[in-house]
PDB file of C-alpha atoms in Angstrom:
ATOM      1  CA  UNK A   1      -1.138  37.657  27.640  1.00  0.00           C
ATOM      2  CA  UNK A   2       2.813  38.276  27.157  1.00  0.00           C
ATOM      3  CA  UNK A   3       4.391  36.948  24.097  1.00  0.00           C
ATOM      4  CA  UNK A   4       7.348  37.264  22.253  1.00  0.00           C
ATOM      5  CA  UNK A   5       8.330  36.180  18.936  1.00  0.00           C
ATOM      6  CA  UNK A   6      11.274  35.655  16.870  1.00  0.00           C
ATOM      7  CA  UNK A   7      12.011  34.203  13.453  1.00  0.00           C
ATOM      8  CA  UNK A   8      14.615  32.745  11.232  1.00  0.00           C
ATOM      9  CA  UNK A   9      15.399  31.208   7.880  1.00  0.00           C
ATOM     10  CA  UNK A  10      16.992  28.282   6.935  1.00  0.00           C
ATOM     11  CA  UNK A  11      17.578  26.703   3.298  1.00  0.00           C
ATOM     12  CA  UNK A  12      16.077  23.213   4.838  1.00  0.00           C
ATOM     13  CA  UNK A  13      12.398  22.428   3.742  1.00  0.00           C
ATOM     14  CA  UNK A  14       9.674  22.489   6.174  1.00  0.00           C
ATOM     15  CA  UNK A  15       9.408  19.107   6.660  1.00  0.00           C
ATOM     16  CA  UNK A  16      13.016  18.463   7.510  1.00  0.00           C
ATOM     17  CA  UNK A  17      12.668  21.673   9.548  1.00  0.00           C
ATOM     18  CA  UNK A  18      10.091  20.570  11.803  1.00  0.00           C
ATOM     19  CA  UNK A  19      12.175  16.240  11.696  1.00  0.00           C
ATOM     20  CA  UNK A  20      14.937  18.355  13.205  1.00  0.00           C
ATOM     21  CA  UNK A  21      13.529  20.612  15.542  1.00  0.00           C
ATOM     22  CA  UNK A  22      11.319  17.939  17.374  1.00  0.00           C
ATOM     23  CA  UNK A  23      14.062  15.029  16.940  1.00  0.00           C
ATOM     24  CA  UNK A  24      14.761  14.889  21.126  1.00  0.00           C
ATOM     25  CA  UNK A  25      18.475  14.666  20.334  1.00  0.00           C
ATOM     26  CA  UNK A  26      18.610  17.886  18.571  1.00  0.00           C
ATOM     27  CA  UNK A  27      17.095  19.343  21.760  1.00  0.00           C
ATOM     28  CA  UNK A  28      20.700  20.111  23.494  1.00  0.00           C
ATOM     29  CA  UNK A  29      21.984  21.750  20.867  1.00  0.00           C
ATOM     30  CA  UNK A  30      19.081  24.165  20.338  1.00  0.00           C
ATOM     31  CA  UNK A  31      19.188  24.711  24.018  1.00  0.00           C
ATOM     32  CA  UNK A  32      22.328  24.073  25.825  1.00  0.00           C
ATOM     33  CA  UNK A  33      22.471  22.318  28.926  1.00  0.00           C
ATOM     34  CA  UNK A  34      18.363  20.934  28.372  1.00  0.00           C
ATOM     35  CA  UNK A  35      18.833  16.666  29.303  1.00  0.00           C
ATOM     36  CA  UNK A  36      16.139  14.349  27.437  1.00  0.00           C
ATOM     37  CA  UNK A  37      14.514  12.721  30.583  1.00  0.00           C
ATOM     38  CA  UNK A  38      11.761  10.801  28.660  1.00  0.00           C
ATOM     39  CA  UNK A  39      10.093  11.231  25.324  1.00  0.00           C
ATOM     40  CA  UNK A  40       6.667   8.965  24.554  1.00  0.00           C
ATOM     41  CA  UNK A  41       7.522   6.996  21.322  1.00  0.00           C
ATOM     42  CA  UNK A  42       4.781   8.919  19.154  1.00  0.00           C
ATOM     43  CA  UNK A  43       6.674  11.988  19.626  1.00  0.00           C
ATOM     44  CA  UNK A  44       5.822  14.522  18.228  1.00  0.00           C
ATOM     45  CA  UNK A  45       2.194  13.540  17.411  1.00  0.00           C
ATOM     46  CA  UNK A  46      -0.572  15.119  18.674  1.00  0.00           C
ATOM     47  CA  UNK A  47      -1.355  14.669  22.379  1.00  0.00           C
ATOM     48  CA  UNK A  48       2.245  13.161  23.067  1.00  0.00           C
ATOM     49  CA  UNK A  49       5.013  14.163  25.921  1.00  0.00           C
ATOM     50  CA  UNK A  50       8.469  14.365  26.563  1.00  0.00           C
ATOM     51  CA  UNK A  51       9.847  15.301  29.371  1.00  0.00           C
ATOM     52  CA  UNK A  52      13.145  16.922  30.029  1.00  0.00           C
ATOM     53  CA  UNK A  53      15.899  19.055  32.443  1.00  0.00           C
ATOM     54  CA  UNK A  54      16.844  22.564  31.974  1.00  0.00           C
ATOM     55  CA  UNK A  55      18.458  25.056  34.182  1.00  0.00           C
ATOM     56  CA  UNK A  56      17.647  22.838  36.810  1.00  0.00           C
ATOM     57  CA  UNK A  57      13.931  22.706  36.055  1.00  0.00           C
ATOM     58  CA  UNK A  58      12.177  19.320  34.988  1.00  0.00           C
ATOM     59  CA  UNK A  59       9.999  20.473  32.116  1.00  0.00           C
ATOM     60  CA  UNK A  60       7.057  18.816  30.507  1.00  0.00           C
ATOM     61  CA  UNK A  61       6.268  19.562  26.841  1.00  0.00           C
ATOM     62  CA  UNK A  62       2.774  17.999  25.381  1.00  0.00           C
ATOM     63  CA  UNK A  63       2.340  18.656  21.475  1.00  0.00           C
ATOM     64  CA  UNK A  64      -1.208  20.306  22.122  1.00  0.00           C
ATOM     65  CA  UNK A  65      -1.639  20.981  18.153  1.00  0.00           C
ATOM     66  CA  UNK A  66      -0.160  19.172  15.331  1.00  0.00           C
ATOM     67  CA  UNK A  67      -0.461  20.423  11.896  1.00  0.00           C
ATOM     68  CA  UNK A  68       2.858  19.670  10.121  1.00  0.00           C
ATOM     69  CA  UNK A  69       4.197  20.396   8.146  1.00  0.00           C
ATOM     70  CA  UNK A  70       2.610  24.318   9.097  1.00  0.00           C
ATOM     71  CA  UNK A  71       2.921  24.442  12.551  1.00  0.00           C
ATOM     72  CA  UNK A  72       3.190  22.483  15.731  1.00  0.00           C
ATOM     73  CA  UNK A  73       1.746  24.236  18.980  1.00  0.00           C
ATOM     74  CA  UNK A  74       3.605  22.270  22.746  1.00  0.00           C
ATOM     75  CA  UNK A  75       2.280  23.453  26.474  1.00  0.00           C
ATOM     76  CA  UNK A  76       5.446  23.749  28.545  1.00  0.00           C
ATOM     77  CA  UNK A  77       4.651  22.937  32.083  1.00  0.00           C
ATOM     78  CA  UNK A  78       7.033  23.484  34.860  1.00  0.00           C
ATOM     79  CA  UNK A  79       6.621  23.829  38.381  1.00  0.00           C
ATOM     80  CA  UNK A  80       6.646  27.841  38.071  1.00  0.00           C
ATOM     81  CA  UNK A  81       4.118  28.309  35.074  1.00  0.00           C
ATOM     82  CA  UNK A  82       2.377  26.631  31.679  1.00  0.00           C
ATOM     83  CA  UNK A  83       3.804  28.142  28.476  1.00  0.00           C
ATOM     84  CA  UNK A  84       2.293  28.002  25.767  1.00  0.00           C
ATOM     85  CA  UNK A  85       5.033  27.548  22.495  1.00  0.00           C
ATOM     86  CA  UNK A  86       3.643  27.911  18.664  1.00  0.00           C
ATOM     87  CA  UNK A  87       6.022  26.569  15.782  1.00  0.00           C
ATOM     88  CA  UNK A  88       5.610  28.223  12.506  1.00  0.00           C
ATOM     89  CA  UNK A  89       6.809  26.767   9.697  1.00  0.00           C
ATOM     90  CA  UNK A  90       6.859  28.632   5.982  1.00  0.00           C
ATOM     91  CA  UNK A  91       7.776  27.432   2.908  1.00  0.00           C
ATOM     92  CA  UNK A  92      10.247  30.010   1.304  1.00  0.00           C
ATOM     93  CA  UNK A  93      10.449  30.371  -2.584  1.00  0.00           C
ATOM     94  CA  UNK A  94      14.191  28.923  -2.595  1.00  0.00           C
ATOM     95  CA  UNK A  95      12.657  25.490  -1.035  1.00  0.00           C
ATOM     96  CA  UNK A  96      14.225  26.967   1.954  1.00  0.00           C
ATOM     97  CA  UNK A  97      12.226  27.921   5.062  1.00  0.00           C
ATOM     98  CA  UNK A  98      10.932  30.573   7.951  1.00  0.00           C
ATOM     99  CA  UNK A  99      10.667  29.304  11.066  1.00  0.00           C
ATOM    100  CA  UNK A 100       8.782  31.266  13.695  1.00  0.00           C
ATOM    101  CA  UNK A 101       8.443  30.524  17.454  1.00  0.00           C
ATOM    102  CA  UNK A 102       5.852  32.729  19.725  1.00  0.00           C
ATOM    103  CA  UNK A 103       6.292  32.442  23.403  1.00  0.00           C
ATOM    104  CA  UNK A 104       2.787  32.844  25.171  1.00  0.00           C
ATOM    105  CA  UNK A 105       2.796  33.210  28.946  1.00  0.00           C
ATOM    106  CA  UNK A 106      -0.409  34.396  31.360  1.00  0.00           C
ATOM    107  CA  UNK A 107      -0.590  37.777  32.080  1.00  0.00           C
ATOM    108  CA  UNK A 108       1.059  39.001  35.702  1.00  0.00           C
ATOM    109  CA  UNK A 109       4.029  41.037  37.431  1.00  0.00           C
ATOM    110  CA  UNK A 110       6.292  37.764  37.178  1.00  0.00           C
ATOM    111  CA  UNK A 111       5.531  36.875  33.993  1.00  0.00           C
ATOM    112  CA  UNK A 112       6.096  40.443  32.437  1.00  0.00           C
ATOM    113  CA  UNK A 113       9.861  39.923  34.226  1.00  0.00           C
ATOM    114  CA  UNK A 114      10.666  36.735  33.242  1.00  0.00           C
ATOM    115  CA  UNK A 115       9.857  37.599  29.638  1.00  0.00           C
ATOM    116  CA  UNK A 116      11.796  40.685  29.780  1.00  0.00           C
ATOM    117  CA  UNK A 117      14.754  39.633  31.621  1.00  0.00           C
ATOM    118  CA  UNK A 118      15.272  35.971  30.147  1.00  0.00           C
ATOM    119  CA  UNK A 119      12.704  34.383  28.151  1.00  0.00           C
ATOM    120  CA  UNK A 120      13.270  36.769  24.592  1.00  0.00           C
ATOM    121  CA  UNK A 121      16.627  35.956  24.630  1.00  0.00           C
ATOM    122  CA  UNK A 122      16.126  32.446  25.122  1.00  0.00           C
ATOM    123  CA  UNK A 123      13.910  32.548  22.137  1.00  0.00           C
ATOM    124  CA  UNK A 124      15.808  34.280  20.006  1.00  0.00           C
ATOM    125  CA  UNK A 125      18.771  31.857  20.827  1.00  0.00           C
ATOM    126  CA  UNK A 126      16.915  28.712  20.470  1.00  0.00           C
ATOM    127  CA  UNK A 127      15.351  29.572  16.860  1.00  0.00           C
ATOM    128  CA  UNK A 128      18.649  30.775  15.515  1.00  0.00           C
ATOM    129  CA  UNK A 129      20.275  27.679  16.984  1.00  0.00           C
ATOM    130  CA  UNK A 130      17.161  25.286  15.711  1.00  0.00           C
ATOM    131  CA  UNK A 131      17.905  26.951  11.975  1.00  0.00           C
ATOM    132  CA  UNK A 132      22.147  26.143  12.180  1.00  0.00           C
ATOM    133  CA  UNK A 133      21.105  22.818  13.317  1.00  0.00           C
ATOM    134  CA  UNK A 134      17.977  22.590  10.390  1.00  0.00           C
ATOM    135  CA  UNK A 135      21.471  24.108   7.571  1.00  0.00           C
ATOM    136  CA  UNK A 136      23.525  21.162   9.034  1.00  0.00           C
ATOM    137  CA  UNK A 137      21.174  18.583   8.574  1.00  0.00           C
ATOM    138  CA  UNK A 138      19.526  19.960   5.408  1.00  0.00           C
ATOM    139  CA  UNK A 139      19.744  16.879   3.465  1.00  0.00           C
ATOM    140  CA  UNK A 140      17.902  13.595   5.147  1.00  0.00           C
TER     141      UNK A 140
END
């Protein structure tokens, strides 16, 4: 298995951590140039989908485990591979919070490269991203 994880605080709780992080419209500003193509209206509950463009790449996301406010676990299917994406969330003794987001990915040659030559700074972009977003929005 390759992973890669990366974390951040923000001062917003948990629960209006995770309302901003899964709210679709919040999606292109935690990752630039990503276009909403469909989200299912029980999004994000358990078993749900949306569906969306990136890099050029239509991208399926289904919440696979739902345990918010704690965590929230989404399979990211494209045509080149299933990911496998784990949301932490942690309440911080200011109210505030830590989010942490672990990349899974098979094992393989490709895999190994992608991670190493895109996919950790991705991550690292979208979590510090999803926390400036989380600050902006702090209050409902």
């Amino acid at each position: 298995m390759v992973t890669a994880t990366h974390a951040a605080n923000t001062r917003a709780t948990p629960e209006r951590t995770a309302q901003v992080l899964f709210d679709p419209e919040t999606l292109p500003l935690q990752s630039p140039g990503a276009r909403v193509l469909s989200v299912e209206p029980s999004w994000p509950a358990q078993g749900s989908k949306m569906t969306f463009k990136v890099m050029g790449a239509t991208v399926e996301a289904r919440v696979s485990e739902h345990r918010l406010p704690e965590s929230l676990t989404l399979v990211i299917q494209s045509s080149a591979a299933a990911t496998t994406v784990r949301h932490r969330f942690e309440r911080l003794p200011d109210g505030g919070t830590r989010l942490e987001k672990t990349i899974e990915m098979g094992d393989g040659f490709f895999n190994r490269v992608m991670m190493a030559l895109f996919l950790r700074r991705q991550l690292r972009g979208e979590v510090e991203r999803g926390v400036k977003v989380a600050d902006e929005r702090a209050s409902p």
